[in-house]
Tab-separated table of C-alpha atoms in Angstrom:
chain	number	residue	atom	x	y	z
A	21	UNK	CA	-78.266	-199.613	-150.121
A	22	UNK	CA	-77.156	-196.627	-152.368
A	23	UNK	CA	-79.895	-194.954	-152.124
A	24	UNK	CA	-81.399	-192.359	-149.886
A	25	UNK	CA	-83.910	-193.707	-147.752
A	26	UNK	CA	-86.672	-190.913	-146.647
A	27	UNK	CA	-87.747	-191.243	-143.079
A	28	UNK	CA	-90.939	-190.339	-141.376
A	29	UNK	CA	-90.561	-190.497	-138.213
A	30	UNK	CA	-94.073	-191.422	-136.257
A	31	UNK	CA	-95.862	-189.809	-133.284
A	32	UNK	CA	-94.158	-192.818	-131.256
A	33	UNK	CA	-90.800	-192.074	-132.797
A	34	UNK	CA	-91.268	-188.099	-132.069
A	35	UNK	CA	-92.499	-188.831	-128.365
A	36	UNK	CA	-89.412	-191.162	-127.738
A	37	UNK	CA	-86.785	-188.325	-128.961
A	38	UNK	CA	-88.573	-185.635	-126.583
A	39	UNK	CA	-88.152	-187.927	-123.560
A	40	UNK	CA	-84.710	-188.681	-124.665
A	41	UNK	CA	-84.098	-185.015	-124.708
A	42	UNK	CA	-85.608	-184.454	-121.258
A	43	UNK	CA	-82.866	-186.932	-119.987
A	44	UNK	CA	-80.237	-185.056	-121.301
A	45	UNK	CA	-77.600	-183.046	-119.432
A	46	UNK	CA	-78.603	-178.974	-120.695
A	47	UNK	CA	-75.507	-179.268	-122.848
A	48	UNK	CA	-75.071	-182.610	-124.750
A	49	UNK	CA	-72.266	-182.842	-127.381
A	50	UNK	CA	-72.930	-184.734	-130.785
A	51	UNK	CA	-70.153	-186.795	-129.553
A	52	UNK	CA	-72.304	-188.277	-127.007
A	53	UNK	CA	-74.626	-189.637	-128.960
A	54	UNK	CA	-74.294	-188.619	-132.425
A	55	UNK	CA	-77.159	-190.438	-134.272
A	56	UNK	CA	-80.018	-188.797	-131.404
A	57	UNK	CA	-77.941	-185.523	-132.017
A	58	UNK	CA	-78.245	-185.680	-135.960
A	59	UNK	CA	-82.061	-186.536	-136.067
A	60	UNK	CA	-82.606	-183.428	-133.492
A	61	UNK	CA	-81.243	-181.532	-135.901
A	62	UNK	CA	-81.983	-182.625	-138.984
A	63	UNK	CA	-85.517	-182.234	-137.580
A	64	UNK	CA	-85.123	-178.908	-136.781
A	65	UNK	CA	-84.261	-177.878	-140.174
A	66	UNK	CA	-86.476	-180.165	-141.664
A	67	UNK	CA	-89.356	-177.899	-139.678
A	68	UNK	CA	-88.157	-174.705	-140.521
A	69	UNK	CA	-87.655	-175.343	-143.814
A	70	UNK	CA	-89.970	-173.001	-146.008
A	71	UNK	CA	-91.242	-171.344	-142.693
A	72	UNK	CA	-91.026	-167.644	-141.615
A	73	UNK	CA	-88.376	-169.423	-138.939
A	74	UNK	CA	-86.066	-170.705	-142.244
A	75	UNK	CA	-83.297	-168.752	-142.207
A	76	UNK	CA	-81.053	-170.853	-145.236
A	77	UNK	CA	-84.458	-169.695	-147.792
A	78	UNK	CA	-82.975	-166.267	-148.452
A	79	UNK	CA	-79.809	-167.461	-149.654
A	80	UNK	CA	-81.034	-170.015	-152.024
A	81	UNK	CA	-81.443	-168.608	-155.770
A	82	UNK	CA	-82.869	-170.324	-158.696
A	83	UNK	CA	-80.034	-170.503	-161.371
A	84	UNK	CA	-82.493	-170.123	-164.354
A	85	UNK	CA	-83.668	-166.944	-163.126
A	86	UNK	CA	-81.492	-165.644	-160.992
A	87	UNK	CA	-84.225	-165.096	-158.382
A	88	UNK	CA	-84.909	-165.906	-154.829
A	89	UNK	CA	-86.299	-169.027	-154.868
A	90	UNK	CA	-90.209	-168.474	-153.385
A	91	UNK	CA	-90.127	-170.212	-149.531
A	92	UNK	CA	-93.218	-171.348	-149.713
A	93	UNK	CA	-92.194	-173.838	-152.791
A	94	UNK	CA	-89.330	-175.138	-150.526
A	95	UNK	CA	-89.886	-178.916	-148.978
A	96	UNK	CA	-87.750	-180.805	-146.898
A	97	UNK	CA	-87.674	-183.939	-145.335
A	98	UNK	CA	-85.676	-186.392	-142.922
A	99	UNK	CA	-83.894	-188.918	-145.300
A	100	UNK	CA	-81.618	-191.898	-144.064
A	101	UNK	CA	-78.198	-193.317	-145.670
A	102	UNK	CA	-76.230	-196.727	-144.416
A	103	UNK	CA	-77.575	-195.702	-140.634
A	104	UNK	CA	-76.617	-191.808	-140.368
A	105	UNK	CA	-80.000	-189.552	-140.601
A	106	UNK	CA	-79.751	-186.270	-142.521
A	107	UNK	CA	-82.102	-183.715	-143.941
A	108	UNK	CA	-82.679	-182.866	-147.692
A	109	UNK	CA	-83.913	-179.650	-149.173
A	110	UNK	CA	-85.228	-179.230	-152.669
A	111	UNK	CA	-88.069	-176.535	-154.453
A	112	UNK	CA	-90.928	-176.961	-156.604
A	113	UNK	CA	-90.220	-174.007	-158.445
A	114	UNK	CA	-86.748	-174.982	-159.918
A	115	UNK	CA	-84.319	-178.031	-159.930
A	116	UNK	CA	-81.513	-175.750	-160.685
A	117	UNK	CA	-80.591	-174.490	-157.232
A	118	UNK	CA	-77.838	-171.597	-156.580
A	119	UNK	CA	-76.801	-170.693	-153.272
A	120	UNK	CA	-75.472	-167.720	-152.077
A	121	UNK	CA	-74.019	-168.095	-149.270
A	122	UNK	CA	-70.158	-169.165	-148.703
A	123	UNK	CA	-69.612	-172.508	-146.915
A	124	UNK	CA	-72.659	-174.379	-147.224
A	125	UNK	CA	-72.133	-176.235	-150.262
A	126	UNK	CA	-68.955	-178.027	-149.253
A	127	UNK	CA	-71.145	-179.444	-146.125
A	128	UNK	CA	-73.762	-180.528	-148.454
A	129	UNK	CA	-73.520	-184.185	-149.417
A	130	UNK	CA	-72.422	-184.022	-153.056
A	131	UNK	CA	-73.373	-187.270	-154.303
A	132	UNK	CA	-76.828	-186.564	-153.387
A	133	UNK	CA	-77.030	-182.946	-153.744
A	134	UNK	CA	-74.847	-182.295	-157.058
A	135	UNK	CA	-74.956	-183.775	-160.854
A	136	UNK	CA	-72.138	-184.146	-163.072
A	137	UNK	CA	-72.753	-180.980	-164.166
A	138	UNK	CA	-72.136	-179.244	-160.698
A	139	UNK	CA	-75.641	-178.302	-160.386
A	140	UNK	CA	-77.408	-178.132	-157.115
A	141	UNK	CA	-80.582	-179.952	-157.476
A	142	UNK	CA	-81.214	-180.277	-154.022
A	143	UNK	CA	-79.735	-179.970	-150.820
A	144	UNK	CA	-78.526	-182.931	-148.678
A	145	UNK	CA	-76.835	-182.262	-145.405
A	146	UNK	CA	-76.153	-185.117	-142.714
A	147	UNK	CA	-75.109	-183.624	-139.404
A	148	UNK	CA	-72.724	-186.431	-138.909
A	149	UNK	CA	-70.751	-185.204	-141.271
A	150	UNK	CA	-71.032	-181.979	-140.276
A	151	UNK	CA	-69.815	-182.943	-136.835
A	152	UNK	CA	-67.031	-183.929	-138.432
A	153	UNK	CA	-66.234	-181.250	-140.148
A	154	UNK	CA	-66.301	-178.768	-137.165
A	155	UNK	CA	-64.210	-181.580	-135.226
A	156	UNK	CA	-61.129	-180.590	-137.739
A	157	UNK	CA	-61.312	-176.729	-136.600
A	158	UNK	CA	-61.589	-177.487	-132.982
A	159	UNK	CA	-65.256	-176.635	-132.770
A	160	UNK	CA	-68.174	-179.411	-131.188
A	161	UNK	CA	-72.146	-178.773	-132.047
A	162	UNK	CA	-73.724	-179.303	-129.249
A	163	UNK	CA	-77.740	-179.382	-128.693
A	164	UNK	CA	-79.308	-177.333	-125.330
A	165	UNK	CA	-81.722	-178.953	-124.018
A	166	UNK	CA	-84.329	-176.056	-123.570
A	167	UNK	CA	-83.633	-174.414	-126.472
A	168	UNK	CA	-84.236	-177.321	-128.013
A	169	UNK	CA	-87.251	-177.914	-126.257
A	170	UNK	CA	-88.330	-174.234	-126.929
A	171	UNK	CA	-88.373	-174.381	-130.688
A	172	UNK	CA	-88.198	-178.144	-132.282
A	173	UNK	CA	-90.732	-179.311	-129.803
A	174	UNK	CA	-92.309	-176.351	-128.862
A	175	UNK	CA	-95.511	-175.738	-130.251
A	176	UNK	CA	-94.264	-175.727	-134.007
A	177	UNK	CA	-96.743	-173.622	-136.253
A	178	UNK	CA	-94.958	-173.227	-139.288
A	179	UNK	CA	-97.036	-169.840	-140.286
A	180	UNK	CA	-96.078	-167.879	-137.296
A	181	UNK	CA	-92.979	-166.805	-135.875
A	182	UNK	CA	-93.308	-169.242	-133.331
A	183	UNK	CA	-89.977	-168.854	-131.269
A	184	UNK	CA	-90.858	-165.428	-130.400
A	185	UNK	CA	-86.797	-165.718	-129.831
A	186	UNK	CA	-86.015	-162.551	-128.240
A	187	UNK	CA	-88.132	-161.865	-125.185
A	188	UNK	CA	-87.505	-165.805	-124.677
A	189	UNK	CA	-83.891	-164.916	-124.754
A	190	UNK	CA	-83.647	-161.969	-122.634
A	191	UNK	CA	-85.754	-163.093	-119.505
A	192	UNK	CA	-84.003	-166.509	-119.538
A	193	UNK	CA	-80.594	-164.788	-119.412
A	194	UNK	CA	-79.432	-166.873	-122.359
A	195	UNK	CA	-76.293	-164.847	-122.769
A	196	UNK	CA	-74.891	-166.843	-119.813
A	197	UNK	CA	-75.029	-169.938	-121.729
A	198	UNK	CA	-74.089	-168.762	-125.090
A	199	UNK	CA	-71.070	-167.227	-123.474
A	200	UNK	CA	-70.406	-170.412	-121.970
A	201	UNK	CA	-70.642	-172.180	-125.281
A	202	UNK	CA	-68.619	-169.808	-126.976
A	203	UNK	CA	-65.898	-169.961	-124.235
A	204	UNK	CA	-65.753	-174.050	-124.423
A	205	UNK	CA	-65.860	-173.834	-128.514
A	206	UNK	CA	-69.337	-175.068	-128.693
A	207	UNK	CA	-71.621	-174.455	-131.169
A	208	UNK	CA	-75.670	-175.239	-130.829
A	209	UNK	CA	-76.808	-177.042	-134.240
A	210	UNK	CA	-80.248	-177.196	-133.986
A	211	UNK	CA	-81.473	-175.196	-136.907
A	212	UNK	CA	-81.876	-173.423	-140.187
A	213	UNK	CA	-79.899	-170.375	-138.117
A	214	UNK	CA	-77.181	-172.306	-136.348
A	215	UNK	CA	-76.376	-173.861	-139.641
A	216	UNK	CA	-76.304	-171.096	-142.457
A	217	UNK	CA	-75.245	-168.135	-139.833
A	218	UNK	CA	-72.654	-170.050	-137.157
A	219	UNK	CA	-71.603	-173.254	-138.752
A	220	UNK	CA	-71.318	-172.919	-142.069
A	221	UNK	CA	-67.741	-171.518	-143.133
A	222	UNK	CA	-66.568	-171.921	-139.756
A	223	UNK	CA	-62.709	-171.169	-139.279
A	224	UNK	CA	-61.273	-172.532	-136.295
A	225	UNK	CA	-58.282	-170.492	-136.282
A	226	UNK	CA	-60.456	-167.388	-135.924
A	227	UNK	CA	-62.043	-168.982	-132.834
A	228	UNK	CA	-58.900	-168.166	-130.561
A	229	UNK	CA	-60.183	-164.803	-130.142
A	230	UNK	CA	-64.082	-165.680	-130.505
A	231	UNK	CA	-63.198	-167.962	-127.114
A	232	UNK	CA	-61.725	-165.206	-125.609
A	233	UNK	CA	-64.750	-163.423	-125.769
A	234	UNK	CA	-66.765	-166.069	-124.631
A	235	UNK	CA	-64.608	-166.196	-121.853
A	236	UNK	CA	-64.518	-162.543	-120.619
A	237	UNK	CA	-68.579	-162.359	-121.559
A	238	UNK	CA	-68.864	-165.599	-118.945
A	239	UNK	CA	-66.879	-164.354	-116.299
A	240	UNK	CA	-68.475	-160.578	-115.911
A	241	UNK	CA	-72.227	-162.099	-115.954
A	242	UNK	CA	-71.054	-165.215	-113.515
A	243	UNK	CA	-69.847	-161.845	-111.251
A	244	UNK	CA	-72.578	-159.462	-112.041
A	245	UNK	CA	-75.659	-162.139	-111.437
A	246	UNK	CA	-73.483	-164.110	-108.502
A	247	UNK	CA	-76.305	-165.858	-106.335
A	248	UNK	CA	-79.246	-163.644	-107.898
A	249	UNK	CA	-81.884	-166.359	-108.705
A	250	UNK	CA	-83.926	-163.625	-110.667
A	251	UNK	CA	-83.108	-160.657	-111.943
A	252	UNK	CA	-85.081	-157.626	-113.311
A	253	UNK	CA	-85.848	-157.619	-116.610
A	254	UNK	CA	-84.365	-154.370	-116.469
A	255	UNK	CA	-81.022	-156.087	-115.645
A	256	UNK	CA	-81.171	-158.303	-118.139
A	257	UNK	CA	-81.549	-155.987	-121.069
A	258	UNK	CA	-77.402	-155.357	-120.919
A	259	UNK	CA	-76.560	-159.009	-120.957
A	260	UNK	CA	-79.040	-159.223	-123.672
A	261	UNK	CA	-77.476	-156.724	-125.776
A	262	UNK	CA	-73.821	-158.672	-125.246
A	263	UNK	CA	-75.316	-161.596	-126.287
A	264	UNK	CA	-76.440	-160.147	-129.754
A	265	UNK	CA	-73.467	-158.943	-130.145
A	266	UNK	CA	-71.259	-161.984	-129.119
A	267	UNK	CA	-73.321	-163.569	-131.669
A	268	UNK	CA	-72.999	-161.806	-134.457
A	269	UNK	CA	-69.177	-162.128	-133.655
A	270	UNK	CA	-69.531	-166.014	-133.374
A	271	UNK	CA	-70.996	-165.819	-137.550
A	272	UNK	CA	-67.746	-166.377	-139.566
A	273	UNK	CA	-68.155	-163.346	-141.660
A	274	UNK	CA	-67.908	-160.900	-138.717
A	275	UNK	CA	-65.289	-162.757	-136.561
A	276	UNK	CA	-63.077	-160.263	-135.173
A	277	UNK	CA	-65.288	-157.596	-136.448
A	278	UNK	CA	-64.302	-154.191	-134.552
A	279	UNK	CA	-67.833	-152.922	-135.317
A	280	UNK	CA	-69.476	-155.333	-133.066
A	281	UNK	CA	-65.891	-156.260	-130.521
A	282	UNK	CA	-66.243	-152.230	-129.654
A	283	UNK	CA	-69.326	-151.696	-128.120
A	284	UNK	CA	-69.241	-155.905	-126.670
A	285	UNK	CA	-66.173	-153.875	-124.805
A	286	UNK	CA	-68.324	-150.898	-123.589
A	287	UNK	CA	-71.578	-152.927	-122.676
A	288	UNK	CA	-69.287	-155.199	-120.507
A	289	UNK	CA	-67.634	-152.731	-118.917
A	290	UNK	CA	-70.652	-151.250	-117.627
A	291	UNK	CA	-71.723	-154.643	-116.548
A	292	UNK	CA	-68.260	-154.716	-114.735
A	293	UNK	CA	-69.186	-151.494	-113.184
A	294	UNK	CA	-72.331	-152.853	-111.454
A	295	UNK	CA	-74.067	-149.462	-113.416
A	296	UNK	CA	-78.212	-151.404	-113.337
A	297	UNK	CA	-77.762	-152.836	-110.233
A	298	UNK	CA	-79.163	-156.785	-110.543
A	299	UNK	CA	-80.368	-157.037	-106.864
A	300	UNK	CA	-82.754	-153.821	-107.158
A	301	UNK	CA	-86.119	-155.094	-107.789
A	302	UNK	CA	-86.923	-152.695	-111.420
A	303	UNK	CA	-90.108	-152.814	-113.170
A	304	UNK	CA	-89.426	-152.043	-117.041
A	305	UNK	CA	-91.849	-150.050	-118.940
A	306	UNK	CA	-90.305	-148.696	-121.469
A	307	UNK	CA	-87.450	-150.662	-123.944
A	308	UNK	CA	-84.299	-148.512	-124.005
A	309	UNK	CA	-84.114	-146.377	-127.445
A	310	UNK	CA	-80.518	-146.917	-127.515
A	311	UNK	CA	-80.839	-150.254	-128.066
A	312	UNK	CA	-81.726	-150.278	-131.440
A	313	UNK	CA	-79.379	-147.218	-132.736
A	314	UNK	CA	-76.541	-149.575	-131.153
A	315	UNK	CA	-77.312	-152.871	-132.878
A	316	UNK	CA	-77.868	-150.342	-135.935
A	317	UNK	CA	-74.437	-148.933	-134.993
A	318	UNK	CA	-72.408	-152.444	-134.795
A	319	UNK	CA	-74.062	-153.726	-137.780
A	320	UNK	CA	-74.292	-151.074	-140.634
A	321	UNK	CA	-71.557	-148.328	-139.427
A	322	UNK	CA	-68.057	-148.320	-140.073
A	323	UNK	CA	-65.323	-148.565	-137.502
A	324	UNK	CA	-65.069	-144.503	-137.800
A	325	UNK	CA	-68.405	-144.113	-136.736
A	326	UNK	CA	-68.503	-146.639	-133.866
A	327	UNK	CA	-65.734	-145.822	-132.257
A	328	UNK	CA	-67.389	-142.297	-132.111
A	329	UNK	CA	-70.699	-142.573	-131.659
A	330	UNK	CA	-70.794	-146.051	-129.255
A	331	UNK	CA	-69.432	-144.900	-126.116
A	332	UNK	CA	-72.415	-142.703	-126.377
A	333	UNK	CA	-75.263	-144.671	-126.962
A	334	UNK	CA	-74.460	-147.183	-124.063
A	335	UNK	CA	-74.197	-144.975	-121.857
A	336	UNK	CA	-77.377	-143.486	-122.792
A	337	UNK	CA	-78.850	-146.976	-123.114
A	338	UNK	CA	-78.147	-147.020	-119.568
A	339	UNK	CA	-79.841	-143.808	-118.475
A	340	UNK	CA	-82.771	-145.017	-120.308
A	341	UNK	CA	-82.430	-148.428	-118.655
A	342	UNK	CA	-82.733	-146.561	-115.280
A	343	UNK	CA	-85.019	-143.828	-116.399
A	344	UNK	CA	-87.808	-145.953	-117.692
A	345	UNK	CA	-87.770	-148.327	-114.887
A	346	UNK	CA	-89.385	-147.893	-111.577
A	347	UNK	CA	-87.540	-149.249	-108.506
A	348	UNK	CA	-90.214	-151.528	-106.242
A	349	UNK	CA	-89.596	-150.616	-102.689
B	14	UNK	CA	-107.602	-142.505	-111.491
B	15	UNK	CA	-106.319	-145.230	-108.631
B	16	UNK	CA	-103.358	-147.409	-109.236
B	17	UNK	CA	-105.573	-150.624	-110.929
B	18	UNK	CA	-106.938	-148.929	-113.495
B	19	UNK	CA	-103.430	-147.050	-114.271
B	20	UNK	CA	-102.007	-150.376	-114.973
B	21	UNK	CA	-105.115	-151.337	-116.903
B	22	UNK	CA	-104.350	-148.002	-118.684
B	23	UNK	CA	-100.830	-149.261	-119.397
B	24	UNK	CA	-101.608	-152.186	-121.369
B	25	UNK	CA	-104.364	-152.500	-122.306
B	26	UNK	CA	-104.395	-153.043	-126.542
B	27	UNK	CA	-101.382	-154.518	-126.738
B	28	UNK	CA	-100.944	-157.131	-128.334
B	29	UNK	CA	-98.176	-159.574	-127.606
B	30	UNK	CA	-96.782	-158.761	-131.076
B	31	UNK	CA	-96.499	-155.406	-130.468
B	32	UNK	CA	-93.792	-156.341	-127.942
B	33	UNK	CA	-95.972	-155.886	-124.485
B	34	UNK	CA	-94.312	-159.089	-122.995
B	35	UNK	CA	-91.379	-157.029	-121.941
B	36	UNK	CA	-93.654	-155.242	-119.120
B	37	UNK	CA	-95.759	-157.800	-118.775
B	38	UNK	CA	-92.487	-159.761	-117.823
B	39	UNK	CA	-91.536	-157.361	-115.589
B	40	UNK	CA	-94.464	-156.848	-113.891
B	41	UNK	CA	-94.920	-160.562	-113.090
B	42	UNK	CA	-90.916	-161.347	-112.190
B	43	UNK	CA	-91.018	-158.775	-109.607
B	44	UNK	CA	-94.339	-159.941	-108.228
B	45	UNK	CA	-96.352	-156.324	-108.807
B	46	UNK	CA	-99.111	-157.456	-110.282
B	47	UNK	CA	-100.850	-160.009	-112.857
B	48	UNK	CA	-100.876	-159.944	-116.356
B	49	UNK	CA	-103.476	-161.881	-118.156
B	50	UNK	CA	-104.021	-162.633	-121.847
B	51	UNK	CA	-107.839	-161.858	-123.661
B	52	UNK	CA	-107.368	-165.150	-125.606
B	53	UNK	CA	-110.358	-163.340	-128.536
B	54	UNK	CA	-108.456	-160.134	-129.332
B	55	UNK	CA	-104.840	-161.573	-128.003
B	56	UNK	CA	-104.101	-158.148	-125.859
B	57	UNK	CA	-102.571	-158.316	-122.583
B	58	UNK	CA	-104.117	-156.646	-119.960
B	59	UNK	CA	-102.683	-156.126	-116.466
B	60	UNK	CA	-103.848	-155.907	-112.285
B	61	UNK	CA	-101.224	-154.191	-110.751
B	62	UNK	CA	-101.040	-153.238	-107.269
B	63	UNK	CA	-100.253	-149.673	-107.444
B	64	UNK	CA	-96.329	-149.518	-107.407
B	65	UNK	CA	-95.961	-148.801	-111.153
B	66	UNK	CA	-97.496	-145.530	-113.216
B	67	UNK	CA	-98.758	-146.579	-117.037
B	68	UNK	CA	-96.346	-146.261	-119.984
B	69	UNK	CA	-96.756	-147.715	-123.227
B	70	UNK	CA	-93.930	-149.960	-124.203
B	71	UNK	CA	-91.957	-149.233	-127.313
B	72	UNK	CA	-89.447	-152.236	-128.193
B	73	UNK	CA	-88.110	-151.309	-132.025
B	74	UNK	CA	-87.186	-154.525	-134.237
B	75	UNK	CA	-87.179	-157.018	-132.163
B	76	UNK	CA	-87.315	-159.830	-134.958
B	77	UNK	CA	-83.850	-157.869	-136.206
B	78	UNK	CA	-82.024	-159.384	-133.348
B	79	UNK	CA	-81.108	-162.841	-134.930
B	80	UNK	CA	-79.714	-161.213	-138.312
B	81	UNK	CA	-77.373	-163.047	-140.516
B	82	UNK	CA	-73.996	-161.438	-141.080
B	83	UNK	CA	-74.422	-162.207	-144.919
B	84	UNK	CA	-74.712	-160.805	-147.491
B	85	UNK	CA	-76.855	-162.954	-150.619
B	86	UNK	CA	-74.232	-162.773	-153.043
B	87	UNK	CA	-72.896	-165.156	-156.153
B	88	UNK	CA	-71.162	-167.830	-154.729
B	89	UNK	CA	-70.115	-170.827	-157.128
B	90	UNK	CA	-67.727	-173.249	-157.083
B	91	UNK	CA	-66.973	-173.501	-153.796
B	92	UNK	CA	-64.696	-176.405	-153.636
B	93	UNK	CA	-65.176	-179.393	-150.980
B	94	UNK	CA	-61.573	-179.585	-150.319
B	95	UNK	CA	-60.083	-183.109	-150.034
B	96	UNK	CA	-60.766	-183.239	-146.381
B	97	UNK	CA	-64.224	-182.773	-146.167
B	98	UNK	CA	-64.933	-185.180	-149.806
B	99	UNK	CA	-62.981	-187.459	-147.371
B	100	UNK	CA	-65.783	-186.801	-144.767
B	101	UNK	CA	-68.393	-187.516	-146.740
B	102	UNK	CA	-67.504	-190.241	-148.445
B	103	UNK	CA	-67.040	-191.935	-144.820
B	104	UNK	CA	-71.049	-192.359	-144.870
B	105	UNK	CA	-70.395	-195.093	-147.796
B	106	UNK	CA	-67.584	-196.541	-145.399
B	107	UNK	CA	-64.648	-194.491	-146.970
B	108	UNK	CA	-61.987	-193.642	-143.676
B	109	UNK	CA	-61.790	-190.824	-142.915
B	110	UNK	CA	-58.059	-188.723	-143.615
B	111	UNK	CA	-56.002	-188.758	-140.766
């Protein structure tokens, strides 16, 4: 009854949470059904874990050494406690586990995660719990149905970068939904990411502004895409760039960070302005150079530089956008 | 050179790594052509219809996108803070703090 219970789910088990999922609204709070929610998640972590897609591995250290612990020594699996279903971490390489970054180790479980000693011997994290931590700063995880769909039951090979994220992101206009999220003070928990870059260390007094954004991000693509079923992939690449950016903002350690908030200002405006016009049908063949040097920009300059140099680059971004496109008659 | 083999031209030895999706996207949504995958030497290769001229597609650090605004650092002792002990004990039946 103490004890941790280790759960493997079976193909059955699996098969009923995927049809379970494809019932679900596109947005389904924890709140509605918190124990589904937690073994969604706890799966997806449990999947990632020690994969190319594990994004909590470079921030765990072995405390004899000092060194990153290897990823491929990392296990994980789904473990069970008095009903609520959580994930635990540990490494072959070392029972002495430092990590390195802030905020995760208060979510982890510390009678099963901690000695007397304070060590970290492994990691124990049950996403109830963690919904009820983000309830006291305001915030709800949420799963999304296709993302969820996309990654935890999409093909998993744990040797390949399997999500192939970005191109996924930017022709299903995901910024639209993230903004959405962002705006209602919803966060997506489905993964190593969600967990180590958006939820862990989460301040909810620093999401006034954060919703803001969402907010203003929402209501310029809502007017910008209006009753366009599909838009260029041209047209998308802006939105796609304000949704890197609004996430990076949504990561506690950059909330309110001017570096990213400046050009987020400058891409929207030219989204207000209408400059890549949705409706024209635009065949891309070229990715806009700008792109990179402005992501670059927000994450590595200092305000000096960006409010210099970023007023620029978007607007160049755009010329590039237009210039390396061909408009289908 | 007609307008076929100029969108053969454009894609031809890309692989889907190398970030090709992004025209082969495009050429698909707007409905200019076909793009089909050599499932051997995983390349894309495209029929196009003539309204496009061959470019080869540059996307730079694409896997960057999802970065981590953290930096590995020392972090010990992080305390759990009465609130969130509260939470956790509430799995062994503990309430949780008002």
């Amino acid at each position: 009854m103490n004890d941790l219970i280790t759960w493997v789910p079976s193909a059955a088990e699996i098969q009923q949470l995927r049809e379970r999922l494809a019932d679900c609204g596109e947005v389904m709070p924890f709140s509605e059904d918190i124990q589904f929610a937690a073994k969604i998640a706890s799966l997806g972590m449990q999947r990632e874990t020690g994969t190319l897609n594990d994004e909590m591995a470079r921030f765990l250290f072995d405390a004899n050494s000092g060194q990153v612990i290897n990823r491929d020594s990392l296990r994980a699996d789904l473990v069970m406690y008095r009903g609520a279903v959580g994930v635990r971490v540990w490494s072959l390489a070392t029972n002495r586990i430092e990590i390195r970054c802030p905020g995760i180790r208060p979510l982890l479980h510390p009678r099963f995660s901690v000695d007397g000693q304070g060590e970290i011997h492994q990691l124990v994290i049950f996403p109830e719990s963690v919904y009820q931590f983000l309830a006291t700063q305001g915030v709800e995880p949420v799963i999304v149905k296709s993302w969820a769909q996309n990654t935890i039951f999409g093909g998993f090979h744990p040797s390949t970068n399997f999500y192939q994220t970005n191109m996924w992101e930017l022709s299903n206009n995901d910024t639209r939904r993230f903004s959405r999220l962002v705006a209602a003070r919803q966060v997506p928990f489905l993964g190593t990411h969600d967990f180590v870059a958006h939820i862990a260390g989460t301040d909810g007094s620093r999401w006034e502004k954060l919703q803001e954004r969402g907010n203003v991000v929402r209501d310029i693509l809502d007017k910008y895409f209006e009753t366009i079923q599909n838009p260029s992939i041209t047209s998308l690449v802006l939105p796609y760039v304000a949704g890197v950016l609004l996430d990076d903002l949504a990561q506690p350690p950059s909330y309110d960070d001017e570096t990213r908030s400046i050009p987020l200002d400058l891409v929207c405006a030219e989204l207000a302005k209408g400059s890549i016009d949705p409706r024209e049908r635009r065949v891309l063949t070229k990715f806009p150079e700008h792109y990179e040097k402005l992501i670059d920009l927000a994450r590595f300059k200092g305000v000096g530089d960006v409010r210099r140099l970023a007023s620029g680059y978007v607007r160049t971004m755009v010329e590039e956008l237009l210039g390396f496109s061909v408009l289908i008659k | 050179m007609n307008n076929e083999s100029m969108g053969r031209v454009a894609l031809a030895g890309l692989s889907l790594a190398a970030n090709a999706r992004v025209m082969a996207s495009s050429i698909e949504r707007e409905g200019v052509g076909t793009v089909h995958r050599d499932e051997a030497t995983n390349v894309l290769d495209a029929d196009e219809r003539g309204q496009i001229e061959g470019q080869w597609l540059k996307i730079p650090a694409l896997c960057k996108d999802r970065s981590i605004s953290v930096d590995p650092r020392v972090v010990t002792g992080e305390s759990i803070g009465a609130e969130l002990a509260a939470i956790h004990a509430s799995l062994d039946g503990e309430p949780v703090l008002a």
